[in-house]
Amino acid sequence: MSTYRVAQVTAPDGTFELAEREVPQPGFGQVRIAVEACGICHSDALFVSGALPGVSFPEVPGHEIAGHVEELGQGVLERGWQVGDRVAVGWFGGSCGHCTPCREGDFMVCPNLTVPGWAYDGGFAEKVIAPADALARIPVGLAASDAGPMACAGVTTFNGLRRSSAGPGDLVAVLGLGGLGHLGVQYAVAMGFETVGIARGPEKADLAKQLGAHHYIDSTSGTPVAEALQSLGGAKAVLATAGNSDAITATVDGLAPRGELVVIGADTVPLGINPAQLLMSGRVVRGHPAGTSQDVEDTMAFSALHGIRPMTEHAPLEHAGEAYQKMLAGKARFRMVLTDH
């Protein structure tokens, strides 16, 4: 019997333990992936804690997966995939194909969306079974440890920016310079935006400059963030990567007329926005989910073209618990990645 290892928790907020399982065979329309790297996202805490409906234990999280196709299920070869193909799988882990959003081509908001670590075992493992429609091809020259985080953190920021109302030369601000924001600034600069980094503390100014930002706003300086943005002309778009509703709310009055607040940082506290802030200037507030497998592929291709990479720290699978706790404590700089070496 052939086996593989997973890092799992057996109860909500439990400690990670290694377990061996029998190697599964992919079903129709599925592939088995040999995992080479898996990023650790803050959203993994929703699964580890059992906070989402339908999470079952033992739980194997991980939705920033990169590796290579090890075995094909029936019907996959006809879709153009072969054994050995380098692939990534992100938050988009497959859609149903028959609901109204899917029939309209809007697969990302499929109500039956399958997320690795939620609908099926995620990438804190040596192998993963995933549906073929979740696969994104990794371009030549992009390491698995870089591709994994791009399947969630990367695509979320990349898509949030490219689908915003901003155009080249417009002032665009990225709120937060963490796991999402440090990629968001790089993408904003490469897309031709006049880029503003917003974070807490003067010490982040050097990081913002290193990432390519044209301006930096220290949210603790005493000058309101909105006022600082308006002094630069007002932001056509703010990409809010920080998971803090107060910090997100503080940017709204910094938007230019018809400016757009794109929220990708998760918080359960309501935003403190009143209708008057939106009405007179025609401002827009919208949430933005991650992206389909094609979006992930686009993100990785753009990243390879422009030399954009996540800043990562690596850990082996047997240290998944320590790496996860480092992420939870906010001490990762900037993405913890489990690797096979």
Short mmCIF file of C-alpha atoms in Angstrom, two decimals:
data_model
loop_
_atom_site.label_atom_id
_atom_site.label_comp_id
_atom_site.label_asym_id
_atom_site.label_seq_id
_atom_site.Cartn_x
_atom_site.Cartn_y
_atom_site.Cartn_z
CA MET A 1 0.00 0.00 0.00
CA SER A 2 1.39 3.39 -1.03
CA THR A 3 0.93 6.23 1.45
CA TYR A 4 1.50 9.97 1.70
CA ARG A 5 1.65 12.47 4.56
CA VAL A 6 -0.73 15.25 5.54
CA ALA A 7 -0.60 17.90 8.27
CA GLN A 8 -4.02 17.89 9.90
CA VAL A 9 -5.97 19.10 12.91
CA THR A 10 -8.49 16.70 14.41
CA ALA A 11 -10.63 19.25 16.29
CA PRO A 12 -11.41 22.97 15.99
CA ASP A 13 -8.30 25.03 16.77
CA GLY A 14 -6.41 21.83 17.45
CA THR A 15 -2.67 21.38 17.08
CA PHE A 16 -1.28 20.13 13.79
CA GLU A 17 -0.15 16.54 13.56
CA LEU A 18 1.31 14.46 10.75
CA ALA A 19 -0.76 11.55 9.52
CA GLU A 20 -0.29 8.97 6.79
CA ARG A 21 -3.04 8.13 4.34
CA GLU A 22 -3.41 5.75 1.45
CA VAL A 23 -2.70 7.41 -1.88
CA PRO A 24 -6.07 8.06 -3.56
CA GLN A 25 -6.91 7.63 -7.22
CA PRO A 26 -8.33 10.65 -9.07
CA GLY A 27 -11.92 10.32 -10.19
CA PHE A 28 -13.53 11.47 -13.42
CA GLY A 29 -12.41 14.99 -14.28
CA GLN A 30 -9.83 15.03 -11.47
CA VAL A 31 -6.05 14.91 -11.21
CA ARG A 32 -3.68 13.96 -8.43
CA ILE A 33 -1.07 16.63 -7.75
CA ALA A 34 2.30 16.02 -6.13
CA VAL A 35 2.51 19.09 -3.89
CA GLU A 36 5.81 20.97 -4.00
CA ALA A 37 4.72 24.08 -2.09
CA CYS A 38 1.66 25.45 -0.29
CA GLY A 39 1.28 28.96 1.04
CA ILE A 40 -0.33 29.58 4.42
CA CYS A 41 -3.14 32.13 4.13
CA HIS A 42 -4.91 33.86 7.00
CA SER A 43 -8.16 32.42 5.62
CA ASP A 44 -6.88 28.97 6.60
CA ALA A 45 -7.83 29.93 10.16
CA LEU A 46 -11.50 29.78 9.11
CA PHE A 47 -11.07 26.10 8.39
CA VAL A 48 -8.75 25.18 11.25
CA SER A 49 -11.16 26.79 13.72
CA GLY A 50 -14.22 25.18 12.12
CA ALA A 51 -15.75 28.65 11.66
CA LEU A 52 -17.29 27.88 8.26
CA PRO A 53 -20.28 25.61 7.70
CA GLY A 54 -19.44 22.20 6.33
CA VAL A 55 -15.86 22.04 7.62
CA SER A 56 -15.20 18.51 8.84
CA PHE A 57 -12.42 17.03 10.92
CA PRO A 58 -9.74 15.83 10.58
CA GLU A 59 -9.08 19.00 8.60
CA VAL A 60 -6.25 19.45 6.08
CA PRO A 61 -6.11 23.15 5.09
CA GLY A 62 -4.17 24.85 2.32
CA HIS A 63 -5.44 26.68 -0.78
CA GLU A 64 -2.21 28.10 -2.22
CA ILE A 65 -1.04 24.89 -3.83
CA ALA A 66 1.74 24.42 -6.39
CA GLY A 67 3.16 21.19 -7.74
CA HIS A 68 2.93 18.89 -10.74
CA VAL A 69 0.31 16.54 -12.10
CA GLU A 70 1.08 13.01 -10.98
CA GLU A 71 -1.92 11.10 -12.30
CA LEU A 72 -4.91 11.86 -14.52
CA GLY A 73 -8.48 10.75 -13.95
CA GLN A 74 -10.75 9.87 -16.84
CA GLY A 75 -11.73 12.76 -19.10
CA VAL A 76 -8.76 14.97 -18.16
CA LEU A 77 -6.35 14.15 -20.98
CA GLU A 78 -8.96 15.45 -23.43
CA ARG A 79 -8.81 18.81 -21.64
CA GLY A 80 -5.14 19.25 -22.51
CA TRP A 81 -3.51 18.20 -19.24
CA GLN A 82 -0.69 15.68 -19.01
CA VAL A 83 1.30 13.97 -16.29
CA GLY A 84 4.20 16.21 -15.33
CA ASP A 85 2.44 19.51 -16.02
CA ARG A 86 3.31 22.15 -13.41
CA VAL A 87 0.10 23.50 -11.89
CA ALA A 88 -1.27 25.72 -9.15
CA VAL A 89 -4.63 25.58 -7.36
CA GLY A 90 -5.96 28.45 -5.28
CA TRP A 91 -9.13 29.50 -3.45
CA PHE A 92 -10.96 28.65 -6.66
CA GLY A 93 -10.92 24.89 -6.35
CA GLY A 94 -13.61 24.17 -8.94
CA SER A 95 -17.18 25.24 -9.73
CA CYS A 96 -20.38 23.34 -10.35
CA GLY A 97 -20.87 24.45 -13.96
CA HIS A 98 -24.67 24.42 -13.81
CA CYS A 99 -25.78 27.25 -11.49
CA THR A 100 -26.83 30.62 -12.91
CA PRO A 101 -23.46 32.37 -12.29
CA CYS A 102 -21.60 29.47 -13.90
CA ARG A 103 -23.95 29.48 -16.91
CA GLU A 104 -23.24 33.20 -17.21
CA GLY A 105 -19.49 32.54 -17.06
CA ASP A 106 -19.01 34.10 -13.62
CA PHE A 107 -17.49 31.01 -12.04
CA MET A 108 -15.89 32.82 -9.11
CA VAL A 109 -19.23 33.53 -7.44
CA CYS A 110 -20.60 30.02 -7.96
CA PRO A 111 -22.63 29.25 -4.80
CA ASN A 112 -21.28 25.70 -5.00
CA LEU A 113 -17.64 26.80 -5.29
CA THR A 114 -15.25 24.17 -3.95
CA VAL A 115 -12.32 25.51 -1.94
CA PRO A 116 -9.32 23.31 -1.10
CA GLY A 117 -9.24 22.69 2.64
CA TRP A 118 -13.02 23.14 2.81
CA ALA A 119 -14.67 21.02 0.15
CA TYR A 120 -11.74 18.61 -0.06
CA ASP A 121 -8.31 18.12 1.54
CA GLY A 122 -5.99 21.04 0.94
CA GLY A 123 -2.32 21.48 0.26
CA PHE A 124 -0.86 20.90 3.74
CA ALA A 125 -0.02 17.51 2.29
CA GLU A 126 2.29 15.70 -0.08
CA LYS A 127 -0.54 15.01 -2.53
CA VAL A 128 -3.88 16.58 -3.43
CA ILE A 129 -6.82 15.44 -5.55
CA ALA A 130 -8.31 18.42 -7.42
CA PRO A 131 -10.80 18.93 -10.27
CA ALA A 132 -9.23 19.79 -13.62
CA ASP A 133 -11.10 23.09 -13.89
CA ALA A 134 -9.18 24.33 -10.84
CA LEU A 135 -5.77 23.92 -12.49
CA ALA A 136 -3.64 26.90 -13.53
CA ARG A 137 -0.50 26.28 -15.56
CA ILE A 138 2.70 27.58 -13.91
CA PRO A 139 4.92 29.44 -16.38
CA VAL A 140 8.55 28.57 -16.98
CA GLY A 141 10.86 30.32 -14.57
CA LEU A 142 8.38 30.65 -11.71
CA ALA A 143 9.29 28.52 -8.70
CA ALA A 144 6.60 26.47 -6.96
CA SER A 145 7.21 28.38 -3.72
CA ASP A 146 6.36 31.61 -5.57
CA ALA A 147 3.48 30.17 -7.59
CA GLY A 148 1.61 28.86 -4.52
CA PRO A 149 0.97 32.26 -2.88
CA MET A 150 0.00 33.71 -6.26
CA ALA A 151 -2.94 31.29 -6.45
CA CYS A 152 -4.69 33.24 -3.68
CA ALA A 153 -2.83 36.32 -2.39
CA GLY A 154 -1.48 37.12 -5.84
CA VAL A 155 -4.62 36.66 -7.90
CA THR A 156 -6.77 38.51 -5.38
CA THR A 157 -4.63 41.65 -5.53
CA PHE A 158 -3.89 41.38 -9.26
CA ASN A 159 -7.55 40.93 -10.19
CA GLY A 160 -8.72 43.57 -7.73
CA LEU A 161 -6.49 46.11 -9.44
CA ARG A 162 -6.97 45.16 -13.08
CA ARG A 163 -10.75 45.10 -12.69
CA SER A 164 -10.89 48.41 -10.85
CA SER A 165 -11.90 51.65 -12.52
CA ALA A 166 -8.32 52.98 -12.43
CA GLY A 167 -6.26 53.42 -15.56
CA PRO A 168 -2.53 53.95 -16.19
CA GLY A 169 -1.32 57.11 -14.50
CA ASP A 170 -4.18 57.24 -12.00
CA LEU A 171 -3.47 57.50 -8.28
CA VAL A 172 -4.05 54.11 -6.66
CA ALA A 173 -3.52 53.34 -2.99
CA VAL A 174 -2.82 49.96 -1.41
CA LEU A 175 -3.90 49.77 2.23
CA GLY A 176 -1.70 47.35 4.14
CA LEU A 177 1.77 46.06 3.26
CA GLY A 178 1.44 42.49 4.48
CA GLY A 179 0.93 39.18 2.69
CA LEU A 180 -1.54 40.69 0.23
CA GLY A 181 -0.42 44.30 0.15
CA HIS A 182 3.26 43.70 -0.61
CA LEU A 183 2.12 42.02 -3.83
CA GLY A 184 -0.56 44.63 -4.48
CA VAL A 185 2.00 47.46 -4.51
CA GLN A 186 4.19 45.56 -6.98
CA TYR A 187 1.24 44.90 -9.30
CA ALA A 188 0.01 48.49 -9.07
CA VAL A 189 3.40 49.85 -10.08
CA ALA A 190 3.74 47.36 -12.96
CA MET A 191 0.26 48.32 -14.21
CA GLY A 192 1.34 51.93 -14.51
CA PHE A 193 -0.53 53.42 -11.55
CA GLU A 194 0.86 56.24 -9.43
CA THR A 195 1.07 54.02 -6.39
CA VAL A 196 0.58 54.89 -2.72
CA GLY A 197 1.41 52.45 0.07
CA ILE A 198 -0.51 52.91 3.33
CA ALA A 199 0.56 51.18 6.55
CA ARG A 200 1.17 51.75 10.24
CA GLY A 201 4.47 53.32 11.29
CA PRO A 202 7.28 55.30 9.65
CA GLU A 203 9.46 52.19 9.42
CA LYS A 204 7.26 50.81 6.61
CA ALA A 205 8.29 53.70 4.32
CA ASP A 206 11.46 51.90 3.25
CA LEU A 207 9.51 48.75 2.44
CA ALA A 208 7.00 50.71 0.37
CA LYS A 209 9.86 52.31 -1.57
CA GLN A 210 11.55 48.93 -2.03
CA LEU A 211 8.32 47.57 -3.51
CA GLY A 212 8.21 50.49 -5.94
CA ALA A 213 5.57 52.76 -4.37
CA HIS A 214 5.76 56.42 -5.38
CA HIS A 215 4.31 57.63 -2.06
CA TYR A 216 3.92 56.34 1.47
CA ILE A 217 1.29 57.30 4.05
CA ASP A 218 1.88 56.45 7.69
CA SER A 219 -1.60 55.97 9.16
CA THR A 220 -0.24 56.68 12.66
CA SER A 221 1.36 60.05 11.78
CA GLY A 222 -1.57 62.13 13.03
CA THR A 223 -2.66 63.27 9.57
CA PRO A 224 -5.87 61.45 8.60
CA VAL A 225 -5.32 58.96 5.78
CA ALA A 226 -8.15 60.50 3.73
CA GLU A 227 -6.58 63.96 4.03
CA ALA A 228 -3.18 62.61 2.96
CA LEU A 229 -4.74 60.95 -0.09
CA GLN A 230 -6.59 64.12 -1.04
CA SER A 231 -3.33 66.08 -0.80
CA LEU A 232 -2.05 63.81 -3.57
CA GLY A 233 -5.13 64.51 -5.69
CA GLY A 234 -7.50 61.80 -4.43
CA ALA A 235 -7.31 58.10 -5.19
CA LYS A 236 -9.06 56.68 -8.22
CA ALA A 237 -8.97 53.35 -6.41
CA VAL A 238 -8.03 52.05 -2.98
CA LEU A 239 -7.18 48.35 -2.73
CA ALA A 240 -7.93 47.55 0.92
CA THR A 241 -5.83 44.51 1.82
CA ALA A 242 -5.78 45.14 5.58
CA GLY A 243 -8.36 43.10 7.48
CA ASN A 244 -9.38 46.02 9.66
CA SER A 245 -12.70 47.79 9.12
CA ASP A 246 -11.62 51.00 10.85
CA ALA A 247 -8.54 51.28 8.64
CA ILE A 248 -10.62 50.58 5.53
CA THR A 249 -13.25 53.15 6.53
CA ALA A 250 -10.55 55.79 7.01
CA THR A 251 -9.69 55.72 3.29
CA VAL A 252 -13.17 56.45 1.90
CA ASP A 253 -12.98 60.24 2.00
CA GLY A 254 -9.60 59.98 0.29
CA LEU A 255 -11.23 58.72 -2.90
CA ALA A 256 -11.50 61.02 -5.90
CA PRO A 257 -14.92 61.68 -7.46
CA ARG A 258 -16.20 58.33 -8.77
CA GLY A 259 -13.32 56.67 -6.99
CA GLU A 260 -13.61 53.03 -5.99
CA LEU A 261 -12.88 51.21 -2.75
CA VAL A 262 -11.99 47.57 -3.50
CA VAL A 263 -12.22 45.50 -0.33
CA ILE A 264 -10.22 42.26 -0.18
CA GLY A 265 -9.15 42.30 3.49
CA ALA A 266 -11.63 40.34 5.62
CA ASP A 267 -13.10 41.59 8.88
CA THR A 268 -16.40 40.79 10.58
CA VAL A 269 -16.82 44.33 11.97
CA PRO A 270 -19.11 46.56 9.83
CA LEU A 271 -17.57 49.36 7.80
CA GLY A 272 -18.39 52.81 9.16
CA ILE A 273 -19.48 54.38 5.88
CA ASN A 274 -22.53 56.62 5.55
CA PRO A 275 -24.45 57.18 2.30
CA ALA A 276 -23.45 60.86 2.12
CA GLN A 277 -19.81 59.84 1.69
CA LEU A 278 -20.77 57.95 -1.45
CA LEU A 279 -23.61 59.93 -3.00
CA MET A 280 -22.22 63.39 -3.74
CA SER A 281 -18.97 62.11 -5.28
CA GLY A 282 -20.40 58.99 -6.92
CA ARG A 283 -18.02 56.72 -5.05
CA VAL A 284 -18.22 52.93 -5.25
CA VAL A 285 -17.52 50.28 -2.60
CA ARG A 286 -17.24 46.66 -3.67
CA GLY A 287 -15.91 43.38 -2.40
CA HIS A 288 -13.64 41.35 -4.61
CA PRO A 289 -13.16 37.56 -4.43
CA ALA A 290 -9.96 35.85 -5.56
CA GLY A 291 -10.08 34.61 -9.16
CA THR A 292 -10.66 31.61 -11.37
CA SER A 293 -7.95 29.23 -12.53
CA GLN A 294 -7.56 31.35 -15.68
CA ASP A 295 -7.14 34.44 -13.50
CA VAL A 296 -4.46 32.61 -11.51
CA GLU A 297 -2.73 31.73 -14.77
CA ASP A 298 -2.90 35.38 -15.87
CA THR A 299 -1.47 36.48 -12.53
CA MET A 300 1.48 34.12 -12.73
CA ALA A 301 2.21 35.07 -16.36
CA PHE A 302 2.13 38.80 -15.49
CA SER A 303 4.35 38.17 -12.47
CA ALA A 304 6.89 36.22 -14.52
CA LEU A 305 6.93 38.96 -17.17
CA HIS A 306 7.51 41.78 -14.68
CA GLY A 307 9.75 39.97 -12.19
CA ILE A 308 7.16 40.17 -9.40
CA ARG A 309 7.61 37.66 -6.61
CA PRO A 310 6.13 37.21 -3.13
CA MET A 311 8.39 37.58 -0.13
CA THR A 312 8.30 34.17 1.53
CA GLU A 313 9.61 32.12 4.43
CA HIS A 314 9.79 28.37 3.96
CA ALA A 315 9.10 25.49 6.32
CA PRO A 316 8.81 21.71 5.81
CA LEU A 317 5.49 19.94 6.19
CA GLU A 318 6.44 18.58 9.62
CA HIS A 319 6.68 22.18 10.88
CA ALA A 320 3.23 23.17 9.58
CA GLY A 321 2.00 23.97 13.08
CA GLU A 322 4.83 26.38 13.86
CA ALA A 323 4.51 28.05 10.45
CA TYR A 324 0.74 28.42 10.88
CA GLN A 325 1.16 30.00 14.33
CA LYS A 326 3.76 32.42 12.96
CA MET A 327 1.24 33.50 10.32
CA LEU A 328 -1.51 33.91 12.95
CA ALA A 329 0.76 36.03 15.13
CA GLY A 330 1.48 38.37 12.22
CA LYS A 331 5.18 37.59 12.34
CA ALA A 332 5.51 36.16 8.82
CA ARG A 333 7.40 38.28 6.30
CA PHE A 334 5.29 38.03 4.28
CA ARG A 335 4.02 34.59 3.31
CA MET A 336 4.78 31.34 5.07
CA VAL A 337 5.14 28.54 2.54
CA LEU A 338 5.33 24.82 3.22
CA THR A 339 7.79 23.19 0.83
CA ASP A 340 8.88 19.66 0.02
CA HIS A 341 12.57 20.38 0.61
#
